[in-house]
Each structure stands twice: as C-alpha cells, then as structure tokens.
Amino acid sequence: MEKKEGEETENGTTQEKGSICGFDSLYHLLQTSLSPQLFQKVNRILLGLNCGKKLESIALPQPVKALSANHDFDLQAFSFFADKESLRGPRVVRVGLIQNSIALPTTEPFLNQREAIFQKLIPMIDAAGSSGVNILCLQEAWTMPFAFCTREKKWCEFAEEIDGESTKFLQQLAQKYNMVIISPILERDVNHGETLWNTAVIIGNHGNIIGKHRKNHIPRVGDFNESTYYMEGNTGHPVFETAYGKIAVNICYGRHHPLNWLAFGLNGAEIVFNPSATVGELSEPMWPIEARNAAIANSYFVGSINRVGTEVFPNPFTSGDGKPQHADFGHFYGSSHFSAPDASCTPSLARHKDGLLISDMDLNLCRQLKDKWGFRMTARYDVYADLLARYVKPDFEPQVISDPLLHKSG
C-alpha cells in the first residue's frame, strides 16, 4: 500500500484519508454484510473457537465505560475459558493492553510531550485498574514519539534509567490497583557508559521493580533505523514469575523471529506480550498472523500492542531506498489483540483510536493444549540444536542433495 495524505490533529499525529481497511474494519464489514449463519462460519476461521465456542464479552462497570466515553478511547473486553479439570481449579487472570497516540506535536518541548502522555494514560490505566486488571502492558517506547526513523540524536533525551520518571509514575498506579505493569521505555544504562537500550521494565503489583528485558532483535528495514540508537539486547529470554502468572516480553521486531517466541516458551512463559510500533505499509498483513501462530506453536497466550496515529517530525528524512524525503513513519495502525494457544483470538482494538483491551484468560488452557498437541514431546530439539551449532560456524555447508542428472554432461 502507498502512504496516504492525512490531516494533522491537535496532538501532532495525522489521520489517514482513504486508508486501507484493517483487520478490525474487515471483521465488522463481514459481520454486517453476511447472513448470521454464514458469518458464524467465517468467524470460526477469523477468530477461532475457544473451547468450541466463540469468545464471550465481559460486562465492565459503568464508571469504566464512562471513562472510555469521556476520554474517547476504545474499550473492549473478552473471556478465554479452559476446560474444567478434576485436580486443578481455574487459574483465571485478567490482562489489559493499552494502545495510544502521542499527546502533543513532536515540535513541543520534550518535557511537555512526556508529561502530556502521562496525563493521557491516567484515565486508561484507571479504567484498567477499576476493571480489576491484574497485568497491564503498554506499547513500545510509550513515553515518547517513535522518533527512531529520524536518526537525529536529540531524541536520546527521552532515555531514562530503569527507576526513572516513567517507572516512578507507574509504580504508584501499580500499587494503587494491585496490578503488574509492563513499561517499555528507552533505557539509559548509566553503569555501562550511558548505553541506550530498548527495554521493558516489569513493575510488580506492590510497586516494586521485578526486572527488565531488553529487545533481542533490532530492525534495519525501511524507516526503522533503530540501530542508530541501540543495539540487540543482552538479557536473554527471561520469564518473570509474578503474583498472577509467568510472563515474558517479546519486544516488537522479535515477533518476526520464531526462535525468539520459542525461547520464551521453553523458559515457561504463560503469557507473552509483544509491545510494538509498526506501520501499515510495512507489516499490517502480518499483524493478525504472527502472534496467533506463536500462541499456537508455543501453547501460551499472546498480547499484541501497537501504537496509533501518524507522527510528524520537524525535519524530513530518507530511508536510503530512493524514495522522496518525508516527515513521518507512516500510520501506526493500533489493532491490539489477544491470541490464545487454542488458535482463538479476540477482535482487535480500533485502527485510528486510543484503546484499552481487557481479557480474562484461564492459564490452565496452556497445559491443556500442550497435552492435546504434544508439541514439546514431538519436537526434535536435539536435531535443531545440532543444525544450529553447525550453522553458526564459518565452515557450515547446507545439507542439500542434488539430482545427479542436473550435473550430467551430454
């Protein structure tokens, strides 16, 4: 798709004109145009079935709905069930995802931009907390515009230490609502030469810092010039055991790497979050597929978060692809959603609007799907390990068997 011209809004983002239809829009189009019987069949493929049934909506408190209406953010909630077991009770956890646009134009003072985002998120976090959300994940680099397309170093000022201003801000809310919060930020590591990292901070439900994870895979595609600012992370594939379950964070570009998803699963994750910043021209056809596939292949839940809007920067930039210089990344298409290990998934949040998505998920479903499919039992890790051990060596030779007739002369 080509980038579309847009109108600038008061927060410095633009809204697409005539933009392509996202998955959420397509879903609602089908829902209104097909007969109920036919839509039910289509829905089974688009969103799957959870324990043989379509997902049920969750009724949220009226004050939460009022927050959504007053602050104009999308609000949706669904339940994933598991089969009833004889020896274990349900392990239901309520999880939330927040997607948002920036709050001020990128030309405003950085301190004002950051504070405006803080204030913008308060009603959404309040809505999550008042709905009983146990674990909440924010989008990638949520405290700032996603300025890594520009290659300008002034945006490094948004970087902060693990216990910096954004963490202190969220610690109060985590403690207030007894809620684990995942906060993806631009980290400044002062103990190692002030090196920058793309990092997710895990804040416990008592307001404590449980730990951090740094982005494993850094894109070098299109406008994503992120290695100008930070390189591949060095924290491995940690799983954080919280009061509500074992969680992990696969930051943005890592979703394109199946072995990255696998590693979190091998370490025991029950929910993996994928906080992202990705644009329609580059990745939208892949968005509803990759996380759902990861949830199926690794028998865990996945929460996918993407920011919203088209962020316009003061100085035009190029991408080394011969195209004209431009001042924006493209449209961040939101569409945050949850995927379950049984191939079911929620409808996505809006494509052009801030939003809070809530889901109840019975973590017993993870083991039930492991038992059903036996992916761990039938995997050939020893074979894969042998291939990878040989592949990383300089003298690796691919295992290719050629038809001898291809090289026969005459």
mmCIF file of C-alpha atoms in Angstrom:
data_model
loop_
_atom_site.group_PDB
_atom_site.id
_atom_site.type_symbol
_atom_site.label_atom_id
_atom_site.label_comp_id
_atom_site.label_asym_id
_atom_site.label_seq_id
_atom_site.Cartn_x
_atom_site.Cartn_y
_atom_site.Cartn_z
ATOM 1 C CA MET A 1 0.000 0.000 0.000
ATOM 2 C CA GLU A 2 1.091 3.581 -0.526
ATOM 3 C CA LYS A 3 1.218 6.167 2.219
ATOM 4 C CA LYS A 4 -1.891 8.301 2.306
ATOM 5 C CA GLU A 5 -2.100 12.006 2.785
ATOM 6 C CA GLY A 6 -3.592 12.961 6.133
ATOM 7 C CA GLU A 7 -4.943 15.776 8.223
ATOM 8 C CA GLU A 8 -2.920 16.826 11.216
ATOM 9 C CA THR A 9 -4.696 16.590 14.561
ATOM 10 C CA GLU A 10 -4.123 18.649 17.675
ATOM 11 C CA ASN A 11 -1.747 16.060 19.135
ATOM 12 C CA GLY A 12 0.599 16.223 16.159
ATOM 13 C CA THR A 13 -0.473 12.974 14.571
ATOM 14 C CA THR A 14 -2.361 12.698 11.308
ATOM 15 C CA GLN A 15 -5.360 10.674 10.363
ATOM 16 C CA GLU A 16 -5.283 8.716 7.135
ATOM 17 C CA LYS A 17 -7.626 9.580 4.300
ATOM 18 C CA GLY A 18 -8.887 6.666 2.260
ATOM 19 C CA SER A 19 -6.642 4.268 4.147
ATOM 20 C CA ILE A 20 -6.813 0.544 3.588
ATOM 21 C CA CYS A 21 -9.196 -1.479 5.648
ATOM 22 C CA GLY A 22 -7.611 -3.079 8.708
ATOM 23 C CA PHE A 23 -8.490 -6.466 10.123
ATOM 24 C CA ASP A 24 -10.898 -4.935 12.627
ATOM 25 C CA SER A 25 -12.713 -2.972 9.911
ATOM 26 C CA LEU A 26 -12.848 -6.019 7.670
ATOM 27 C CA TYR A 27 -14.299 -8.066 10.518
ATOM 28 C CA HIS A 28 -17.119 -5.591 11.117
ATOM 29 C CA LEU A 29 -17.763 -5.282 7.392
ATOM 30 C CA LEU A 30 -18.260 -9.028 7.129
ATOM 31 C CA GLN A 31 -20.410 -9.043 10.249
ATOM 32 C CA THR A 32 -22.820 -6.509 8.761
ATOM 33 C CA SER A 33 -22.882 -7.831 5.192
ATOM 34 C CA LEU A 34 -23.133 -11.605 5.681
ATOM 35 C CA SER A 35 -26.077 -13.612 6.935
ATOM 36 C CA PRO A 36 -25.735 -14.713 10.610
ATOM 37 C CA GLN A 37 -25.266 -18.326 9.549
ATOM 38 C CA LEU A 38 -22.532 -17.540 7.034
ATOM 39 C CA PHE A 39 -20.813 -15.058 9.348
ATOM 40 C CA GLN A 40 -20.677 -17.725 12.056
ATOM 41 C CA LYS A 41 -18.728 -19.954 9.682
ATOM 42 C CA VAL A 42 -16.405 -17.138 8.634
ATOM 43 C CA ASN A 43 -15.911 -16.091 12.264
ATOM 44 C CA ARG A 44 -14.729 -19.606 13.143
ATOM 45 C CA ILE A 45 -11.792 -19.065 10.788
ATOM 46 C CA LEU A 46 -11.097 -15.396 11.531
ATOM 47 C CA LEU A 47 -11.198 -15.567 15.340
ATOM 48 C CA GLY A 48 -11.284 -19.300 16.027
ATOM 49 C CA LEU A 49 -13.242 -21.031 18.764
ATOM 50 C CA ASN A 50 -12.319 -21.117 22.431
ATOM 51 C CA CYS A 51 -13.244 -24.498 23.918
ATOM 52 C CA GLY A 52 -15.556 -24.984 20.956
ATOM 53 C CA LYS A 53 -17.357 -21.665 21.388
ATOM 54 C CA LYS A 54 -16.924 -18.077 20.261
ATOM 55 C CA LEU A 55 -15.427 -15.693 22.803
ATOM 56 C CA GLU A 56 -17.794 -14.113 25.286
ATOM 57 C CA SER A 57 -17.772 -10.402 26.057
ATOM 58 C CA ILE A 58 -17.139 -9.206 29.595
ATOM 59 C CA ALA A 59 -19.545 -6.732 31.200
ATOM 60 C CA LEU A 60 -17.484 -3.869 32.624
ATOM 61 C CA PRO A 61 -18.546 -1.448 35.388
ATOM 62 C CA GLN A 62 -20.425 1.671 34.305
ATOM 63 C CA PRO A 63 -17.753 4.068 35.675
ATOM 64 C CA VAL A 64 -15.213 2.349 33.406
ATOM 65 C CA LYS A 65 -17.490 2.823 30.411
ATOM 66 C CA ALA A 66 -17.841 6.460 31.397
ATOM 67 C CA LEU A 67 -14.055 6.887 31.398
ATOM 68 C CA SER A 68 -13.976 5.442 27.883
ATOM 69 C CA ALA A 69 -16.696 7.798 26.674
ATOM 70 C CA ASN A 70 -15.348 10.910 28.396
ATOM 71 C CA HIS A 71 -11.770 10.387 27.229
ATOM 72 C CA ASP A 72 -12.630 8.931 23.826
ATOM 73 C CA PHE A 73 -10.788 5.618 23.898
ATOM 74 C CA ASP A 74 -11.907 2.272 22.528
ATOM 75 C CA LEU A 75 -12.874 -0.221 25.230
ATOM 76 C CA GLN A 76 -13.392 -3.938 24.648
ATOM 77 C CA ALA A 77 -13.308 -6.988 26.922
ATOM 78 C CA PHE A 78 -13.499 -10.746 26.315
ATOM 79 C CA SER A 79 -13.022 -14.054 28.143
ATOM 80 C CA PHE A 80 -10.881 -17.066 27.241
ATOM 81 C CA PHE A 81 -12.025 -20.213 29.040
ATOM 82 C CA ALA A 82 -10.340 -23.562 29.653
ATOM 83 C CA ASP A 83 -11.931 -26.954 30.136
ATOM 84 C CA LYS A 84 -12.881 -27.810 33.707
ATOM 85 C CA GLU A 85 -10.317 -30.045 35.394
ATOM 86 C CA SER A 86 -10.763 -32.541 38.238
ATOM 87 C CA LEU A 87 -7.471 -31.924 40.062
ATOM 88 C CA ARG A 88 -6.883 -28.206 39.430
ATOM 89 C CA GLY A 89 -9.132 -25.252 39.890
ATOM 90 C CA PRO A 90 -9.327 -22.469 37.278
ATOM 91 C CA ARG A 91 -6.355 -20.087 37.096
ATOM 92 C CA VAL A 92 -8.092 -17.006 35.740
ATOM 93 C CA VAL A 93 -6.094 -13.796 35.344
ATOM 94 C CA ARG A 94 -7.398 -10.509 33.948
ATOM 95 C CA VAL A 95 -4.997 -8.879 31.496
ATOM 96 C CA GLY A 96 -5.057 -5.489 29.780
ATOM 97 C CA LEU A 97 -3.383 -3.849 26.771
ATOM 98 C CA ILE A 98 -3.215 -0.093 26.123
ATOM 99 C CA GLN A 99 -2.621 1.470 22.712
ATOM 100 C CA ASN A 100 -2.355 5.229 22.247
ATOM 101 C CA SER A 101 -1.211 8.078 20.050
ATOM 102 C CA ILE A 102 1.154 10.773 21.248
ATOM 103 C CA ALA A 103 -0.433 13.722 23.054
ATOM 104 C CA LEU A 104 1.399 16.780 21.676
ATOM 105 C CA PRO A 105 3.153 17.645 18.399
ATOM 106 C CA THR A 106 6.759 16.487 18.170
ATOM 107 C CA THR A 107 7.842 20.132 17.993
ATOM 108 C CA GLU A 108 6.799 20.782 21.595
ATOM 109 C CA PRO A 109 9.390 20.715 24.418
ATOM 110 C CA PHE A 110 10.274 17.125 25.300
ATOM 111 C CA LEU A 111 9.283 17.500 28.946
ATOM 112 C CA ASN A 112 5.839 18.731 27.900
ATOM 113 C CA GLN A 113 5.447 15.863 25.440
ATOM 114 C CA ARG A 114 6.265 13.247 28.051
ATOM 115 C CA GLU A 115 4.059 14.787 30.730
ATOM 116 C CA ALA A 116 1.155 15.028 28.288
ATOM 117 C CA ILE A 117 1.446 11.316 27.527
ATOM 118 C CA PHE A 118 1.495 10.560 31.259
ATOM 119 C CA GLN A 119 -1.702 12.548 31.735
ATOM 120 C CA LYS A 120 -3.317 10.975 28.704
ATOM 121 C CA LEU A 121 -2.728 7.461 30.027
ATOM 122 C CA ILE A 122 -4.034 8.057 33.548
ATOM 123 C CA PRO A 123 -7.744 7.600 32.645
ATOM 124 C CA MET A 124 -6.931 4.473 30.643
ATOM 125 C CA ILE A 125 -4.862 2.960 33.458
ATOM 126 C CA ASP A 126 -7.596 3.952 35.905
ATOM 127 C CA ALA A 127 -10.096 2.143 33.686
ATOM 128 C CA ALA A 128 -7.895 -0.963 33.690
ATOM 129 C CA GLY A 129 -7.415 -0.858 37.443
ATOM 130 C CA SER A 130 -11.100 -0.225 38.133
ATOM 131 C CA SER A 131 -11.935 -3.211 35.916
ATOM 132 C CA GLY A 132 -9.791 -5.491 38.052
ATOM 133 C CA VAL A 133 -6.957 -5.921 35.564
ATOM 134 C CA ASN A 134 -4.100 -7.929 37.130
ATOM 135 C CA ILE A 135 -1.437 -7.433 34.440
ATOM 136 C CA LEU A 136 -1.267 -4.400 32.140
ATOM 137 C CA CYS A 137 1.106 -3.872 29.207
ATOM 138 C CA LEU A 138 1.821 -0.566 27.482
ATOM 139 C CA GLN A 139 3.124 -0.072 23.936
ATOM 140 C CA GLU A 140 6.766 0.073 22.849
ATOM 141 C CA ALA A 141 8.559 3.291 23.859
ATOM 142 C CA TRP A 142 5.279 4.619 25.238
ATOM 143 C CA THR A 143 6.795 7.725 26.847
ATOM 144 C CA MET A 144 7.813 9.368 23.552
ATOM 145 C CA PRO A 145 7.214 9.685 19.818
ATOM 146 C CA PHE A 146 8.716 6.758 17.896
ATOM 147 C CA ALA A 147 11.477 9.020 16.587
ATOM 148 C CA PHE A 148 13.944 6.301 15.627
ATOM 149 C CA CYS A 149 13.195 6.882 11.935
ATOM 150 C CA THR A 150 14.857 10.297 12.018
ATOM 151 C CA ARG A 151 18.399 9.258 13.018
ATOM 152 C CA GLU A 152 18.572 12.532 14.984
ATOM 153 C CA LYS A 153 20.299 12.109 18.330
ATOM 154 C CA LYS A 154 18.305 14.770 20.155
ATOM 155 C CA TRP A 155 15.586 12.183 20.802
ATOM 156 C CA CYS A 156 18.014 10.358 23.099
ATOM 157 C CA GLU A 157 16.943 12.868 25.754
ATOM 158 C CA PHE A 158 13.829 10.728 26.285
ATOM 159 C CA ALA A 159 16.019 7.881 27.575
ATOM 160 C CA GLU A 160 15.859 7.236 31.306
ATOM 161 C CA GLU A 161 17.197 4.857 33.902
ATOM 162 C CA ILE A 162 15.194 1.797 34.904
ATOM 163 C CA ASP A 163 13.961 3.599 38.024
ATOM 164 C CA GLY A 164 13.351 6.877 36.170
ATOM 165 C CA GLU A 165 10.340 9.158 35.958
ATOM 166 C CA SER A 166 8.068 6.817 34.000
ATOM 167 C CA THR A 167 8.740 3.948 36.385
ATOM 168 C CA LYS A 168 8.014 6.125 39.414
ATOM 169 C CA PHE A 169 4.803 7.296 37.742
ATOM 170 C CA LEU A 170 3.635 3.727 37.102
ATOM 171 C CA GLN A 171 4.783 2.343 40.451
ATOM 172 C CA GLN A 172 2.150 4.426 42.201
ATOM 173 C CA LEU A 173 -0.585 3.124 39.911
ATOM 174 C CA ALA A 174 0.637 -0.478 40.177
ATOM 175 C CA GLN A 175 0.468 -0.265 43.945
ATOM 176 C CA LYS A 176 -2.885 1.531 43.912
ATOM 177 C CA TYR A 177 -4.547 -1.154 41.788
ATOM 178 C CA ASN A 178 -2.523 -4.199 42.940
ATOM 179 C CA MET A 179 -1.534 -4.568 39.275
ATOM 180 C CA VAL A 180 1.594 -5.743 37.464
ATOM 181 C CA ILE A 181 2.553 -3.195 34.778
ATOM 182 C CA ILE A 182 4.897 -3.768 31.835
ATOM 183 C CA SER A 183 6.511 -0.467 30.836
ATOM 184 C CA PRO A 184 8.533 -0.454 27.577
ATOM 185 C CA ILE A 185 10.902 2.523 27.565
ATOM 186 C CA LEU A 186 14.087 3.879 26.033
ATOM 187 C CA GLU A 187 16.581 2.923 28.755
ATOM 188 C CA ARG A 188 19.792 4.743 29.636
ATOM 189 C CA ASP A 189 22.290 2.387 31.292
ATOM 190 C CA VAL A 190 24.438 4.778 33.308
ATOM 191 C CA ASN A 191 26.568 1.961 34.718
ATOM 192 C CA HIS A 192 27.764 0.981 31.246
ATOM 193 C CA GLY A 193 28.809 4.210 29.594
ATOM 194 C CA GLU A 194 25.255 5.570 29.342
ATOM 195 C CA THR A 195 24.447 2.998 26.668
ATOM 196 C CA LEU A 196 20.871 3.087 25.360
ATOM 197 C CA TRP A 197 18.578 0.067 25.167
ATOM 198 C CA ASN A 198 15.009 -0.622 24.089
ATOM 199 C CA THR A 199 13.774 -2.080 27.357
ATOM 200 C CA ALA A 200 10.651 -3.345 29.083
ATOM 201 C CA VAL A 201 10.512 -2.710 32.836
ATOM 202 C CA ILE A 202 8.406 -5.175 34.830
ATOM 203 C CA ILE A 203 6.731 -3.443 37.775
ATOM 204 C CA GLY A 204 5.219 -5.728 40.413
ATOM 205 C CA ASN A 205 1.761 -5.398 41.915
ATOM 206 C CA HIS A 206 3.309 -3.913 45.081
ATOM 207 C CA GLY A 207 5.032 -1.173 43.086
ATOM 208 C CA ASN A 208 8.384 -2.964 43.159
ATOM 209 C CA ILE A 209 10.642 -3.460 40.139
ATOM 210 C CA ILE A 210 10.739 -7.180 39.345
ATOM 211 C CA GLY A 211 13.216 -6.911 36.493
ATOM 212 C CA LYS A 212 13.780 -5.835 32.902
ATOM 213 C CA HIS A 213 14.143 -7.271 29.428
ATOM 214 C CA ARG A 214 15.959 -5.677 26.509
ATOM 215 C CA LYS A 215 14.815 -6.025 22.905
ATOM 216 C CA ASN A 216 16.521 -9.008 21.269
ATOM 217 C CA HIS A 217 16.124 -8.168 17.571
ATOM 218 C CA ILE A 218 16.702 -4.713 16.081
ATOM 219 C CA PRO A 219 15.168 -3.907 12.651
ATOM 220 C CA ARG A 220 17.098 -2.484 9.756
ATOM 221 C CA VAL A 221 14.255 -2.183 7.276
ATOM 222 C CA GLY A 222 12.585 0.853 5.710
ATOM 223 C CA ASP A 223 12.423 3.786 8.103
ATOM 224 C CA PHE A 224 13.240 1.613 11.103
ATOM 225 C CA ASN A 225 16.751 2.931 11.737
ATOM 226 C CA GLU A 226 16.772 1.832 15.359
ATOM 227 C CA SER A 227 20.397 0.640 15.449
ATOM 228 C CA THR A 228 21.338 4.333 15.289
ATOM 229 C CA TYR A 229 20.171 4.477 18.907
ATOM 230 C CA TYR A 230 20.505 0.990 20.458
ATOM 231 C CA MET A 231 21.679 -2.484 19.568
ATOM 232 C CA GLU A 232 20.499 -6.031 20.288
ATOM 233 C CA GLY A 233 19.685 -6.709 23.939
ATOM 234 C CA ASN A 234 21.752 -8.794 26.335
ATOM 235 C CA THR A 235 19.148 -10.137 28.762
ATOM 236 C CA GLY A 236 18.369 -13.425 27.022
ATOM 237 C CA HIS A 237 14.758 -14.656 27.203
ATOM 238 C CA PRO A 238 13.697 -14.084 30.807
ATOM 239 C CA VAL A 239 10.338 -15.173 32.171
ATOM 240 C CA PHE A 240 9.064 -13.186 35.150
ATOM 241 C CA GLU A 241 7.122 -15.060 37.813
ATOM 242 C CA THR A 242 4.525 -12.623 39.103
ATOM 243 C CA ALA A 243 1.651 -12.915 41.550
ATOM 244 C CA TYR A 244 -0.615 -13.644 38.573
ATOM 245 C CA GLY A 245 1.423 -15.970 36.391
ATOM 246 C CA LYS A 246 4.648 -16.338 34.408
ATOM 247 C CA ILE A 247 5.040 -13.598 31.810
ATOM 248 C CA ALA A 248 7.579 -12.559 29.178
ATOM 249 C CA VAL A 249 8.039 -9.659 26.774
ATOM 250 C CA ASN A 250 8.912 -10.130 23.096
ATOM 251 C CA ILE A 251 9.511 -6.539 22.041
ATOM 252 C CA CYS A 252 8.289 -5.500 18.572
ATOM 253 C CA TYR A 253 10.587 -6.857 15.806
ATOM 254 C CA GLY A 254 11.202 -10.028 17.802
ATOM 255 C CA ARG A 255 7.775 -11.241 16.669
ATOM 256 C CA HIS A 256 9.247 -11.937 13.218
ATOM 257 C CA HIS A 257 11.668 -14.481 14.728
ATOM 258 C CA PRO A 258 10.053 -17.847 15.596
ATOM 259 C CA LEU A 259 13.020 -18.937 17.719
ATOM 260 C CA ASN A 260 12.575 -15.834 19.865
ATOM 261 C CA TRP A 261 8.980 -16.876 20.622
ATOM 262 C CA LEU A 262 10.169 -20.437 21.218
ATOM 263 C CA ALA A 263 12.792 -19.409 23.772
ATOM 264 C CA PHE A 264 10.231 -17.663 25.985
ATOM 265 C CA GLY A 265 8.086 -20.788 25.814
ATOM 266 C CA LEU A 266 10.979 -23.077 26.736
ATOM 267 C CA ASN A 267 11.552 -20.902 29.795
ATOM 268 C CA GLY A 268 7.974 -21.470 30.903
ATOM 269 C CA ALA A 269 6.048 -18.346 29.858
ATOM 270 C CA GLU A 270 2.254 -18.499 30.143
ATOM 271 C CA ILE A 271 1.628 -15.035 28.666
ATOM 272 C CA VAL A 272 3.987 -13.284 26.251
ATOM 273 C CA PHE A 273 3.444 -9.606 25.483
ATOM 274 C CA ASN A 274 4.512 -8.047 22.190
ATOM 275 C CA PRO A 275 4.636 -4.246 22.647
ATOM 276 C CA SER A 276 5.192 -2.780 19.203
ATOM 277 C CA ALA A 277 5.363 0.276 16.976
ATOM 278 C CA THR A 278 4.676 -0.778 13.413
ATOM 279 C CA VAL A 279 3.115 0.852 10.369
ATOM 280 C CA GLY A 280 0.548 -0.293 7.846
ATOM 281 C CA GLU A 281 2.680 -0.074 4.735
ATOM 282 C CA LEU A 282 5.238 -2.448 6.213
ATOM 283 C CA SER A 283 3.530 -5.059 8.352
ATOM 284 C CA GLU A 284 -0.251 -4.900 8.585
ATOM 285 C CA PRO A 285 -0.961 -8.112 6.622
ATOM 286 C CA MET A 286 1.368 -9.957 9.018
ATOM 287 C CA TRP A 287 -0.066 -8.481 12.210
ATOM 288 C CA PRO A 288 -3.038 -10.834 12.810
ATOM 289 C CA ILE A 289 -0.963 -13.887 11.868
ATOM 290 C CA GLU A 290 2.374 -13.880 13.667
ATOM 291 C CA ALA A 291 1.217 -13.604 17.277
ATOM 292 C CA ARG A 292 -1.606 -16.075 16.752
ATOM 293 C CA ASN A 293 0.837 -18.556 15.259
ATOM 294 C CA ALA A 294 3.226 -18.046 18.184
ATOM 295 C CA ALA A 295 0.439 -18.688 20.693
ATOM 296 C CA ILE A 296 -0.466 -21.927 18.910
ATOM 297 C CA ALA A 297 3.095 -23.185 18.431
ATOM 298 C CA ASN A 298 4.199 -22.422 21.998
ATOM 299 C CA SER A 299 0.997 -23.140 23.956
ATOM 300 C CA TYR A 300 0.792 -19.758 25.662
ATOM 301 C CA PHE A 301 -1.281 -16.584 25.442
ATOM 302 C CA VAL A 302 -0.010 -13.570 23.480
ATOM 303 C CA GLY A 303 -0.923 -9.918 23.946
ATOM 304 C CA SER A 304 -0.097 -7.772 20.885
ATOM 305 C CA ILE A 305 0.052 -3.981 21.301
ATOM 306 C CA ASN A 306 0.644 -1.353 18.610
ATOM 307 C CA ARG A 307 0.599 2.429 18.883
ATOM 308 C CA VAL A 308 -1.836 4.666 16.968
ATOM 309 C CA GLY A 309 -1.537 7.635 14.624
ATOM 310 C CA THR A 310 0.887 9.157 12.130
ATOM 311 C CA GLU A 311 3.646 11.028 13.946
ATOM 312 C CA VAL A 312 5.026 14.013 12.019
ATOM 313 C CA PHE A 313 8.590 15.131 12.771
ATOM 314 C CA PRO A 314 10.143 18.596 12.308
ATOM 315 C CA ASN A 315 12.823 17.565 9.803
ATOM 316 C CA PRO A 316 12.260 15.349 6.752
ATOM 317 C CA PHE A 317 14.348 12.176 6.456
ATOM 318 C CA THR A 318 15.058 9.486 3.891
ATOM 319 C CA SER A 319 15.415 5.717 4.075
ATOM 320 C CA GLY A 320 18.092 5.049 1.511
ATOM 321 C CA ASP A 321 15.543 3.465 -0.830
ATOM 322 C CA GLY A 322 15.456 6.161 -3.500
ATOM 323 C CA LYS A 323 12.064 7.473 -2.393
ATOM 324 C CA PRO A 324 11.491 11.178 -1.670
ATOM 325 C CA GLN A 325 12.227 12.519 1.786
ATOM 326 C CA HIS A 326 9.287 12.532 4.183
ATOM 327 C CA ALA A 327 8.484 13.691 7.704
ATOM 328 C CA ASP A 328 6.530 10.729 9.058
ATOM 329 C CA PHE A 329 6.950 6.999 9.549
ATOM 330 C CA GLY A 330 3.538 6.109 8.158
ATOM 331 C CA HIS A 331 0.386 5.173 10.032
ATOM 332 C CA PHE A 332 0.691 3.224 13.283
ATOM 333 C CA TYR A 333 -2.440 1.129 12.943
ATOM 334 C CA GLY A 334 -3.238 0.084 16.517
ATOM 335 C CA SER A 335 -5.290 -3.118 16.196
ATOM 336 C CA SER A 336 -4.093 -4.550 19.511
ATOM 337 C CA HIS A 337 -5.440 -8.005 20.311
ATOM 338 C CA PHE A 338 -5.021 -11.213 22.323
ATOM 339 C CA SER A 339 -4.299 -14.685 20.951
ATOM 340 C CA ALA A 340 -4.770 -17.979 22.791
ATOM 341 C CA PRO A 341 -2.998 -21.350 22.496
ATOM 342 C CA ASP A 342 -6.146 -22.965 21.085
ATOM 343 C CA ALA A 343 -5.994 -20.675 17.996
ATOM 344 C CA SER A 344 -8.787 -18.384 19.202
ATOM 345 C CA CYS A 345 -8.236 -14.635 19.362
ATOM 346 C CA THR A 346 -10.110 -11.505 20.283
ATOM 347 C CA PRO A 347 -11.338 -8.870 17.867
ATOM 348 C CA SER A 348 -8.755 -6.096 17.676
ATOM 349 C CA LEU A 349 -8.957 -2.586 19.017
ATOM 350 C CA ALA A 350 -9.580 0.305 16.632
ATOM 351 C CA ARG A 351 -7.100 1.265 13.939
ATOM 352 C CA HIS A 352 -7.228 5.034 14.474
ATOM 353 C CA LYS A 353 -8.105 5.399 18.143
ATOM 354 C CA ASP A 354 -6.609 5.008 21.600
ATOM 355 C CA GLY A 355 -7.858 1.898 23.328
ATOM 356 C CA LEU A 356 -7.916 -0.485 26.263
ATOM 357 C CA LEU A 357 -8.419 -4.191 25.612
ATOM 358 C CA ILE A 358 -9.199 -6.452 28.562
ATOM 359 C CA SER A 359 -9.248 -10.217 28.641
ATOM 360 C CA ASP A 360 -9.868 -12.875 31.247
ATOM 361 C CA MET A 361 -7.736 -15.912 30.493
ATOM 362 C CA ASP A 362 -7.675 -19.242 32.281
ATOM 363 C CA LEU A 363 -3.997 -20.190 32.278
ATOM 364 C CA ASN A 364 -4.968 -23.854 32.588
ATOM 365 C CA LEU A 365 -5.537 -23.690 28.840
ATOM 366 C CA CYS A 366 -1.755 -23.618 28.297
ATOM 367 C CA ARG A 367 -1.207 -27.081 29.785
ATOM 368 C CA GLN A 368 -4.382 -28.440 28.228
ATOM 369 C CA LEU A 369 -3.141 -27.530 24.744
ATOM 370 C CA LYS A 370 0.318 -28.947 25.496
ATOM 371 C CA ASP A 371 -1.354 -32.225 26.422
ATOM 372 C CA LYS A 372 -3.585 -32.146 23.359
ATOM 373 C CA TRP A 373 -0.993 -31.422 20.676
ATOM 374 C CA GLY A 374 2.217 -32.662 22.285
ATOM 375 C CA PHE A 375 4.371 -30.078 20.511
ATOM 376 C CA ARG A 376 7.050 -30.213 23.222
ATOM 377 C CA MET A 377 7.071 -34.010 23.197
ATOM 378 C CA THR A 378 7.241 -34.324 19.410
ATOM 379 C CA ALA A 379 9.757 -31.522 18.831
ATOM 380 C CA ARG A 380 13.249 -32.599 17.789
ATOM 381 C CA TYR A 381 15.311 -30.163 19.851
ATOM 382 C CA ASP A 382 18.431 -32.308 19.634
ATOM 383 C CA VAL A 383 18.256 -32.242 15.832
ATOM 384 C CA TYR A 384 17.624 -28.488 15.739
ATOM 385 C CA ALA A 385 20.445 -27.869 18.227
ATOM 386 C CA ASP A 386 22.873 -29.872 16.098
ATOM 387 C CA LEU A 387 21.922 -27.937 12.946
ATOM 388 C CA LEU A 388 22.207 -24.568 14.681
ATOM 389 C CA ALA A 389 25.557 -25.495 16.237
ATOM 390 C CA ARG A 390 26.898 -26.277 12.761
ATOM 391 C CA TYR A 391 25.207 -23.264 11.130
ATOM 392 C CA VAL A 392 26.955 -20.680 13.305
ATOM 393 C CA LYS A 393 30.386 -21.998 12.311
ATOM 394 C CA PRO A 394 32.254 -20.372 9.381
ATOM 395 C CA ASP A 395 32.685 -23.702 7.567
ATOM 396 C CA PHE A 396 28.963 -24.593 7.592
ATOM 397 C CA GLU A 397 27.683 -26.354 4.497
ATOM 398 C CA PRO A 398 23.923 -26.673 3.861
ATOM 399 C CA GLN A 399 22.505 -30.189 3.654
ATOM 400 C CA VAL A 400 21.484 -30.144 0.005
ATOM 401 C CA ILE A 401 21.172 -33.317 -2.057
ATOM 402 C CA SER A 402 21.306 -32.551 -5.753
ATOM 403 C CA ASP A 403 19.764 -34.586 -8.517
ATOM 404 C CA PRO A 404 22.834 -36.169 -10.202
ATOM 405 C CA LEU A 405 21.246 -35.642 -13.591
ATOM 406 C CA LEU A 406 21.442 -31.881 -13.091
ATOM 407 C CA HIS A 407 25.234 -32.065 -13.489
ATOM 408 C CA LYS A 408 25.485 -34.806 -16.098
ATOM 409 C CA SER A 409 27.036 -33.514 -19.330
ATOM 410 C CA GLY A 410 25.643 -34.525 -22.704
#
